mmCIF file of C-alpha atoms and ligand atoms in Angstrom:
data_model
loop_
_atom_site.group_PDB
_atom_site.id
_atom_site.type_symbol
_atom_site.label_atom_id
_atom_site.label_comp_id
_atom_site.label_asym_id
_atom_site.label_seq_id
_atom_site.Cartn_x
_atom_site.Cartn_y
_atom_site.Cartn_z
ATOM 1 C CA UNK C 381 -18.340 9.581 -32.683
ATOM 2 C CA UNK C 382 -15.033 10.426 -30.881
ATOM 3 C CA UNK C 383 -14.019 9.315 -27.310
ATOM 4 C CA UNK C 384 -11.679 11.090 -25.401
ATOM 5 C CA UNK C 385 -9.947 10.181 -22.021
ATOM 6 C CA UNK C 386 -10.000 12.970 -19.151
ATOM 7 C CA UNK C 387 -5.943 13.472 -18.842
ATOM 8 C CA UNK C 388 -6.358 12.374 -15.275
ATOM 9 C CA UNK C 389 -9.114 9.848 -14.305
ATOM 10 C CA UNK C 390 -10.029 7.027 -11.848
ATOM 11 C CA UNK C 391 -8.169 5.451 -9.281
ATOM 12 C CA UNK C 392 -5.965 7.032 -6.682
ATOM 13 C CA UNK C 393 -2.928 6.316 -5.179
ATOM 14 C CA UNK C 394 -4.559 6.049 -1.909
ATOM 15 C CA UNK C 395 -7.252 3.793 -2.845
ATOM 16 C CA UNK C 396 -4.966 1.642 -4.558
ATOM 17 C CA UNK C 397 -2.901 1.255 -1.263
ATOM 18 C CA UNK C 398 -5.560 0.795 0.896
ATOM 19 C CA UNK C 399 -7.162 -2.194 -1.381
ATOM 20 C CA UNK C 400 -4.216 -3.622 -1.610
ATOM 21 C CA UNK C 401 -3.269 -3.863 2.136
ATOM 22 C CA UNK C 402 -6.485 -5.128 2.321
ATOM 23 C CA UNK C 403 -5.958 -7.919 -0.161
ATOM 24 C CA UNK C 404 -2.721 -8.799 1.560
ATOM 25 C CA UNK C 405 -3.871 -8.379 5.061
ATOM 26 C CA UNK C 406 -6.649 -11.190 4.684
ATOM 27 C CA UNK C 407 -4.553 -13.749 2.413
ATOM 28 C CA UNK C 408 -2.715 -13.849 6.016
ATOM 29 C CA UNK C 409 -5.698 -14.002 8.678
ATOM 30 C CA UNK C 410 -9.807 -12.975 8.493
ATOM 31 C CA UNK C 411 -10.191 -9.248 8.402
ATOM 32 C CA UNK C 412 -13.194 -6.781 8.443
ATOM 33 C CA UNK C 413 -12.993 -3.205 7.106
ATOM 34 C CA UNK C 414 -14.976 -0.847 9.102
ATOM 35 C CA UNK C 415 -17.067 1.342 6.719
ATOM 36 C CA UNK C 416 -16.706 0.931 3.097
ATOM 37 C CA UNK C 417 -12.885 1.070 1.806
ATOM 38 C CA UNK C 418 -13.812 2.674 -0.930
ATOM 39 C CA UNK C 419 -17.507 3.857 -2.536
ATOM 40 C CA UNK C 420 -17.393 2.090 -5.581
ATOM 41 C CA UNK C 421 -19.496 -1.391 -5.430
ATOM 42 C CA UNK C 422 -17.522 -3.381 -8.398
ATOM 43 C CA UNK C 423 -14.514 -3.069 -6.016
ATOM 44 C CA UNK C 424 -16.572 -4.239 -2.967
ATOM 45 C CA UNK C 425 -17.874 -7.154 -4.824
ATOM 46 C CA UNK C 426 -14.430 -7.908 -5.446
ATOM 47 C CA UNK C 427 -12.792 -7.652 -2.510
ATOM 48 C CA UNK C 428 -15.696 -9.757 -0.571
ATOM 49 C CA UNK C 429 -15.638 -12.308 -3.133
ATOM 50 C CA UNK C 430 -11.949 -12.915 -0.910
ATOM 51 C CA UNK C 431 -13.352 -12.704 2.118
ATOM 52 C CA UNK C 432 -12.934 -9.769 3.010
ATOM 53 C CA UNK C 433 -15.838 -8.739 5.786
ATOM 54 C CA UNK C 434 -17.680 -5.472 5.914
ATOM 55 C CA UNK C 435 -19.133 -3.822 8.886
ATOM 56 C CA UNK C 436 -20.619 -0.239 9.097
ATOM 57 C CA UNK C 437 -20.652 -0.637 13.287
ATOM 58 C CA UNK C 438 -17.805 -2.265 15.342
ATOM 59 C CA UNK C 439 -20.512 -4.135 17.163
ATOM 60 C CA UNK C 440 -20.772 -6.283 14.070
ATOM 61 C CA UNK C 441 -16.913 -7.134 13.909
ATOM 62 C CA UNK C 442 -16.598 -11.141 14.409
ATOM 63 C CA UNK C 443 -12.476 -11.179 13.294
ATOM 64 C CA UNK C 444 -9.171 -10.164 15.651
ATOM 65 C CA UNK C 445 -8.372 -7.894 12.252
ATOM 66 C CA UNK C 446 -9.918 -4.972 11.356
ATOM 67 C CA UNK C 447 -9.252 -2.101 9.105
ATOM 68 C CA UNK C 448 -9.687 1.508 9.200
ATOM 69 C CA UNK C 449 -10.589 2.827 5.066
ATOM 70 C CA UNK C 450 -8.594 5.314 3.449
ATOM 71 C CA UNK C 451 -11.164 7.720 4.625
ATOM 72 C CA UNK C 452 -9.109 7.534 7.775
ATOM 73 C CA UNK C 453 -10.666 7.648 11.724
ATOM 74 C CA UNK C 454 -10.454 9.982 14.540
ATOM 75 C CA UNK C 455 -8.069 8.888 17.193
ATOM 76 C CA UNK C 456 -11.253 8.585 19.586
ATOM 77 C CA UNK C 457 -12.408 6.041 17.444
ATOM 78 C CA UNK C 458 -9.165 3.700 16.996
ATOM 79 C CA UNK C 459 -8.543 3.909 20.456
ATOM 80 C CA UNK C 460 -11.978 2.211 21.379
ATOM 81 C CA UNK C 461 -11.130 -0.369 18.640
ATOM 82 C CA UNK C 462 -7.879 -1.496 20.248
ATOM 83 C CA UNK C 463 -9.295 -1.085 23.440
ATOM 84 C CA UNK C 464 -11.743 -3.846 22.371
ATOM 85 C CA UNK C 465 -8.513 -5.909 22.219
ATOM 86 C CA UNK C 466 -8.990 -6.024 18.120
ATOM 87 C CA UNK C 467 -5.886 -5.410 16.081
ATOM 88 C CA UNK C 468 -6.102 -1.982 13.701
ATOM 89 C CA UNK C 469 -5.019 -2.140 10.378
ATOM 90 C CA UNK C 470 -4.967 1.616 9.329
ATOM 91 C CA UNK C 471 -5.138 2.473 5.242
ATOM 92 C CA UNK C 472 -5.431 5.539 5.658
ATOM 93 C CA UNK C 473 -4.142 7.589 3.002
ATOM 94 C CA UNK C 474 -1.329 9.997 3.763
ATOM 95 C CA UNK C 475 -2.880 13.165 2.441
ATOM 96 C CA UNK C 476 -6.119 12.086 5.044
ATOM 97 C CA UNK C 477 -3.384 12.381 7.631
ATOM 98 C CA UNK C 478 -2.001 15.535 6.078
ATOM 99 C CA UNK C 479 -5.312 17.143 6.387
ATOM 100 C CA UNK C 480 -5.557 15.409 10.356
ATOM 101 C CA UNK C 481 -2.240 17.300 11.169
ATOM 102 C CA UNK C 482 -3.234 20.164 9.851
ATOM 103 C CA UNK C 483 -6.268 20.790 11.630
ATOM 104 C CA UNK C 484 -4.347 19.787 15.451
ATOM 105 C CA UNK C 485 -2.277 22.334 14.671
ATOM 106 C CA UNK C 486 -4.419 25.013 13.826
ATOM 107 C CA UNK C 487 -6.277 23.904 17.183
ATOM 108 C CA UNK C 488 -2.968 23.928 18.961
ATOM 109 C CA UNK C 489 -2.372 27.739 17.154
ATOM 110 C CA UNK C 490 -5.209 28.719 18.700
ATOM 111 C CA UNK C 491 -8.004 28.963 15.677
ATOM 112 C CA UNK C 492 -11.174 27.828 15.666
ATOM 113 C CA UNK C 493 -11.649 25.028 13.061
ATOM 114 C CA UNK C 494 -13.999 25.034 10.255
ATOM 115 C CA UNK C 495 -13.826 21.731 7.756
ATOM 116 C CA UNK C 496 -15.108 22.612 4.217
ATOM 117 C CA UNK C 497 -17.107 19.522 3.609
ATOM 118 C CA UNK C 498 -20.056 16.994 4.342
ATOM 119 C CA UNK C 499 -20.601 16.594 8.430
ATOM 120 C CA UNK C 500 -21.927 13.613 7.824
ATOM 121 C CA UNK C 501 -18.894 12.157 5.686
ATOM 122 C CA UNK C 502 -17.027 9.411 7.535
ATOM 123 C CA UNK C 503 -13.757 11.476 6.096
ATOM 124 C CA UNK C 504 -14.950 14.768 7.861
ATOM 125 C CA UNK C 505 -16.405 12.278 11.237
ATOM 126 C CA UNK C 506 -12.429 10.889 11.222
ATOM 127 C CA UNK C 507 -10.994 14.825 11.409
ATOM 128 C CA UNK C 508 -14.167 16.230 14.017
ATOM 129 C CA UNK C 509 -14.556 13.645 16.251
ATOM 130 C CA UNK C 510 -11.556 14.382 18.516
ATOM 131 C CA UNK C 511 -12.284 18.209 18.331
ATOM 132 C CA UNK C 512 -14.072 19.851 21.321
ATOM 133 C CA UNK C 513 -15.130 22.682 18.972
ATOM 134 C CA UNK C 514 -15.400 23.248 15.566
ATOM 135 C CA UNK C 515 -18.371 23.606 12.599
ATOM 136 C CA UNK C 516 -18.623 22.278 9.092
ATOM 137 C CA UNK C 517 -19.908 24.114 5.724
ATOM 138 C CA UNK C 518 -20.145 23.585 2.559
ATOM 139 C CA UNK C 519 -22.557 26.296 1.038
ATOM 140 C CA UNK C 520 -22.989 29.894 1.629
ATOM 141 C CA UNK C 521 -26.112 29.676 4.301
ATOM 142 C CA UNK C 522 -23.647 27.602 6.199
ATOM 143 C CA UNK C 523 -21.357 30.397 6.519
ATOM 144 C CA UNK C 524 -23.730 32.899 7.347
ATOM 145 C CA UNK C 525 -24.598 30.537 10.598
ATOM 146 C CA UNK C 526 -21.396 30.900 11.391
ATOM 147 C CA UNK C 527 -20.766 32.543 15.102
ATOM 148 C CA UNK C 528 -17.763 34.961 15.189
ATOM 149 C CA UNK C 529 -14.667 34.101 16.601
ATOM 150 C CA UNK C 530 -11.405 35.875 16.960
ATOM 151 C CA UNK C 531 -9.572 33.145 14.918
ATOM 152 C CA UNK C 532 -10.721 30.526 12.142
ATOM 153 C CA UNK C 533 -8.759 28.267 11.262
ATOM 154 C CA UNK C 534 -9.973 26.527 7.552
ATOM 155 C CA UNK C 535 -9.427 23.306 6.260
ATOM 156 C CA UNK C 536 -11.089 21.055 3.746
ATOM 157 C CA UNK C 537 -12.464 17.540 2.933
ATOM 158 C CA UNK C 538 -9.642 16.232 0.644
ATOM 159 C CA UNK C 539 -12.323 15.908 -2.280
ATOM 160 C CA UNK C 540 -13.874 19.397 -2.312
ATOM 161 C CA UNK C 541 -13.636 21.085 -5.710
ATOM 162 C CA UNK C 542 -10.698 23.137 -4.880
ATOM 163 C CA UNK C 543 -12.752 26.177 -6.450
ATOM 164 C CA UNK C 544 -15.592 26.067 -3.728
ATOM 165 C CA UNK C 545 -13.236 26.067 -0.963
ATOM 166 C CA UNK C 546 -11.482 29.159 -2.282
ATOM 167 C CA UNK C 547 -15.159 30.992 -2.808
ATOM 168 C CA UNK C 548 -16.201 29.805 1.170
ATOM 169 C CA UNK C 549 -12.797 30.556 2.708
ATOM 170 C CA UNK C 550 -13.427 34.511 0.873
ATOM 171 C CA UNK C 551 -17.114 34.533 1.935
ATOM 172 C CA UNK C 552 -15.947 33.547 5.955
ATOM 173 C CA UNK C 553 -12.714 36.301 5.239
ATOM 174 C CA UNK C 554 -15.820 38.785 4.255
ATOM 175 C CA UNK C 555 -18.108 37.989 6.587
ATOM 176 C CA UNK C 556 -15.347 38.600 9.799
ATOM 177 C CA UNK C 557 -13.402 41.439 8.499
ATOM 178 C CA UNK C 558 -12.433 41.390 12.305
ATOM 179 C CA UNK C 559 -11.076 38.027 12.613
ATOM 180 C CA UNK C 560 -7.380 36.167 11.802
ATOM 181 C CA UNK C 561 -8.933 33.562 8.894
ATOM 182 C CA UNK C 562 -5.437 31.111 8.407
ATOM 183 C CA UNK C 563 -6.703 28.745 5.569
ATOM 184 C CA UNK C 564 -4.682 25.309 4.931
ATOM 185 C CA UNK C 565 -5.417 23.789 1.808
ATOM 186 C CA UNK C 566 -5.964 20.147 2.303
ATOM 187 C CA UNK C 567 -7.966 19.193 -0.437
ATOM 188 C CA UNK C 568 -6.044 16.638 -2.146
ATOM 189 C CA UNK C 569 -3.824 16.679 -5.608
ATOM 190 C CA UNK C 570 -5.683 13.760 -7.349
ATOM 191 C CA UNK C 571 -9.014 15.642 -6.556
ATOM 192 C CA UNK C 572 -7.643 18.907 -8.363
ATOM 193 C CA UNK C 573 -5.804 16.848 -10.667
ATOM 194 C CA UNK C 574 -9.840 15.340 -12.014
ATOM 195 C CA UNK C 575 -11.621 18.163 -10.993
ATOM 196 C CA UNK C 576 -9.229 20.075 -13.947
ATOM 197 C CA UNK C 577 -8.852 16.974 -16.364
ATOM 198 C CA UNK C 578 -12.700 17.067 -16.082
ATOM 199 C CA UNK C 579 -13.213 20.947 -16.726
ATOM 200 C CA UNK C 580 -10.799 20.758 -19.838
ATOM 201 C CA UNK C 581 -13.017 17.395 -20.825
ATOM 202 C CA UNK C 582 -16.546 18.872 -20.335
ATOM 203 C CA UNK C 583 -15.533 21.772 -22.639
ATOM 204 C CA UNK C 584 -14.860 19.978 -25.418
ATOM 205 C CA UNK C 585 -18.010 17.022 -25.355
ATOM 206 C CA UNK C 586 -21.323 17.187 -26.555
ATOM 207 C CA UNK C 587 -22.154 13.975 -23.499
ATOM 208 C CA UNK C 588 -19.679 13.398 -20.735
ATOM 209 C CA UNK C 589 -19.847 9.876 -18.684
ATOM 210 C CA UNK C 590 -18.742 10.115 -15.134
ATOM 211 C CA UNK C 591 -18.036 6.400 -13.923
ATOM 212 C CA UNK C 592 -18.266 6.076 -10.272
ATOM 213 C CA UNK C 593 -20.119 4.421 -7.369
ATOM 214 C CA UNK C 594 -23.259 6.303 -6.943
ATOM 215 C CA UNK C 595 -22.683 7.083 -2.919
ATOM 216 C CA UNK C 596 -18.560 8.427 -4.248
ATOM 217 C CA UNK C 597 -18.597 12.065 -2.728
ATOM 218 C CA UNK C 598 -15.844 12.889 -5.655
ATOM 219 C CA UNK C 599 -17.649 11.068 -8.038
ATOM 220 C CA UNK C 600 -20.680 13.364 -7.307
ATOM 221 C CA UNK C 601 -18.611 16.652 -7.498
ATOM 222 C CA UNK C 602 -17.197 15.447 -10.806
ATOM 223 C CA UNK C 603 -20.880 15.358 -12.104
ATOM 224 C CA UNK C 604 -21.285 18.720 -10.965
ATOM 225 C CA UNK C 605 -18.060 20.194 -12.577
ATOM 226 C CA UNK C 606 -18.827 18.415 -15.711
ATOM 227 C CA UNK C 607 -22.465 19.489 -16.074
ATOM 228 C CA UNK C 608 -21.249 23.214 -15.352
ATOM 229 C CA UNK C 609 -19.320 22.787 -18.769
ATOM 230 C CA UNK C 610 -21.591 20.533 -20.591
ATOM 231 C CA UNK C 611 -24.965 20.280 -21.390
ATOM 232 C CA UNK C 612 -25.428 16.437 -20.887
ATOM 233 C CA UNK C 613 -23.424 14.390 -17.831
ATOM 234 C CA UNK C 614 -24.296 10.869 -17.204
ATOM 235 C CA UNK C 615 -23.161 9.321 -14.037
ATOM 236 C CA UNK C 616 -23.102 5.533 -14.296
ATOM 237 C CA UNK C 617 -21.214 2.590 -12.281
ATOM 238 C CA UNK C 618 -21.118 -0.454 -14.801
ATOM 239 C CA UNK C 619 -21.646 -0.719 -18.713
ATOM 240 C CA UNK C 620 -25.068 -1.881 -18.279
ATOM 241 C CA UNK C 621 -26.141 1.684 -17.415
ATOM 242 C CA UNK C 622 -25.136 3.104 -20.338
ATOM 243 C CA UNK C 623 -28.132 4.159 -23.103
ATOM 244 C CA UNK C 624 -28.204 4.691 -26.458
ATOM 245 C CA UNK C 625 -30.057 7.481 -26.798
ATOM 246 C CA UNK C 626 -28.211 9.661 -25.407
ATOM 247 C CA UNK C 627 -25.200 9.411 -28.135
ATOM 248 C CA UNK C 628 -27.933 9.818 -30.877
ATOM 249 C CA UNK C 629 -26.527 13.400 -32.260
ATOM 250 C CA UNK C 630 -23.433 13.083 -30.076
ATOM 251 C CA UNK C 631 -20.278 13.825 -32.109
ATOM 252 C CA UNK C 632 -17.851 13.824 -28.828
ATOM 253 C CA UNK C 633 -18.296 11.469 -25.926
ATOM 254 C CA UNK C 634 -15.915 12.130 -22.902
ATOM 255 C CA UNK C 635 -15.165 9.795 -20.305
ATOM 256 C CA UNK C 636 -14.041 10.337 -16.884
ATOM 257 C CA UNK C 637 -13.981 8.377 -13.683
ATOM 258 C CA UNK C 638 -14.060 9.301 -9.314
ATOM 259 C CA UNK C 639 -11.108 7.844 -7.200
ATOM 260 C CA UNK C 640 -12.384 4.989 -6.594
ATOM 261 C CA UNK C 641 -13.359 3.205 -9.854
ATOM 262 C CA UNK C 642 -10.714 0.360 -11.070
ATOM 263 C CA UNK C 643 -9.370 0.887 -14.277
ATOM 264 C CA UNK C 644 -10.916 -2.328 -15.503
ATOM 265 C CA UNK C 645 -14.344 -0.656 -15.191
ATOM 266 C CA UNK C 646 -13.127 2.184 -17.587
ATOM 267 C CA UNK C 647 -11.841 -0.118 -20.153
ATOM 268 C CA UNK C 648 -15.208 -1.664 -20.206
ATOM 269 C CA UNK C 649 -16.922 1.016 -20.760
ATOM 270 C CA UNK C 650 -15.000 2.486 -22.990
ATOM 271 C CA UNK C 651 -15.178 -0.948 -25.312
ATOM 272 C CA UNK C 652 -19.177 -0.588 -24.582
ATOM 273 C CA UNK C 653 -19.082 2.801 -26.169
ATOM 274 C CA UNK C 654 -17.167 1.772 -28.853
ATOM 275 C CA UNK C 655 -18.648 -1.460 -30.325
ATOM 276 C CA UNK C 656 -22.290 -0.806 -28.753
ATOM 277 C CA UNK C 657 -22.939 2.214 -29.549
ATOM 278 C CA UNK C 658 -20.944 3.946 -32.430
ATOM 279 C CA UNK C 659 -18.212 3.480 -35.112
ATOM 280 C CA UNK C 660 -15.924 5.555 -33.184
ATOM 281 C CA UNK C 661 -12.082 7.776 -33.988
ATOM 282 C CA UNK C 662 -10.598 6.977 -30.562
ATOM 283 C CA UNK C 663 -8.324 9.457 -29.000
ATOM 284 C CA UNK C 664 -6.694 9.784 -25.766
HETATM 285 S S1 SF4 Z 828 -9.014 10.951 -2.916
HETATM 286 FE FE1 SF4 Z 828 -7.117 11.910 -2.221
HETATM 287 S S2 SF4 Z 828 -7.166 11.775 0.015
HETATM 288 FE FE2 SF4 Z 828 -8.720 10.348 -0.769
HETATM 289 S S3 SF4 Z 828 -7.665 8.375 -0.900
HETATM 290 FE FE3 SF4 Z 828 -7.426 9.371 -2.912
HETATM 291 S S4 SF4 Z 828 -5.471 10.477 -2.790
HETATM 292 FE FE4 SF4 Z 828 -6.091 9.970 -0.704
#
């Protein structure tokens, strides 16, 4: 049995950052992070094992510090935090903030905004909650709901599948023939960077394993790309979820990982695969 790497796989830059300011940020004083810094439970085991505190409401936060994820936060929201008297620490990930800026200005231009993505992602709460107007989509039936306006202005979750956005931001150009549609794509390089890795992976394995933490948005829409290209995609978090049976006639085993799953966790599994379950040529 072969393994083979996606090219591009696991952790992002932004994820990275944001952990570590974390780390650093409570070596010096107590600190809660509002939300979950990342959606990948080996790292939040980790990082509470420090001390770090988690709270999904502010009404919960007992520490002078706390942190906004790499998610990022709407301004409305920070504002009540330091208003609270707390001090923010922001991880935010620049291309969050990218995709912020990008949206005030198509506000400011005069478009109507529409965010390709979940509505109920805390990404996609961070860019809508200081809008007065806007909608969200992410499938066709979304778009058809879609009043008409004389201007949209399109923009995207940073961890949509680059293809879907194109395919909605054509439907909504179709469906107002009338209307200015300005699109600004905000969907992340590190997304398209796996979403392509994992294309180019899926194509070549008879069982693809997508490591990630089961509530990772990009983790999910890996599973999806993969299984689009390959008959049998496993999403699992540790090495303990892996199962033999499923490399029984299995000549090629791919691995690839969401944003937000340490490197560590790869190397395990990868090991796993190796002396658990076959005998096999490795290749990256
Ligand atoms: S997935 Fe993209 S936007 Fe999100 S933290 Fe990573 S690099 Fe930043």
């Amino acid at each position: 049995m072969k393994i083979l790497r996606a090219e591009h796989l696991g952790m992002c830059f932004g994820v990275r950052d944001a952990i570590a300011l974390a780390v650093a940020t409570a070596q010096r004083e107590p600190l809660t992070v509002l939300g979950d810094l990342v959606h990948n439970e080996t790292v939040l085991a980790g990082l509470r094992a420090r001390g770090i505190r988690f709270e999904q409401k502010p009404d919960g936060i007992r520490t002078s510090n706390v942190m906004v994820t790499a998610h990022g936060a709407s301004e409305r929201a920070m504002s009540q935090t330091r208003a609270r008297g707390l001090n923010l620490v922001e991880a935010t990930c620049p291309l969050v903030h990218v995709a912020h800026r990008a949206v005030a200005k198509l506000v400011a231009e005069g478009f109507h905004p529409v965010i390709i993505g979940q509505r109920d992602h805390v990404e996609v709460r961070g860019v809508t909650e200081d809008l007065a107007e806007f909608d969200v989509v992410l499938t066709e039936a979304a778009v058809a709901q879609l009043r008409e306006r004389p201007r949209f202005g399109v923009a995207a979750q940073t961890t949509q599948p680059i293809e879907r956005v194109r395919g909605l931001v054509q439907l909504i150009r179709e469906r107002f023939p009338q209307s200015e549609v300005s699109f600004v794509d905000t969907v992340c390089q590190p997304t398209k960077q796996r979403q392509h890795a994992a294309i180019e992976l899926a194509q070549r394995c008879d069982v693809v394993i997508v490591i990630g933490g089961a509530h990772s948005n990009n983790t999910r829409e890996l599973v999806a790309t993969c299984a689009q290209h390959c008959g049998q995609v496993h999403h699992i978090q540790t090495a303990a979820d892996l199962r033999e049976a499923w490399f029984a006639h299995a000549e090629t085993v791919g691995l690839t990982a969401g944003t937000s799953t340490q490197d560590e966790v790869i190397v395990e599994i990868e090991q796993t695969l190796k002396t658990k379950f076959a005998q096999p040529v490795f290749t990256t």
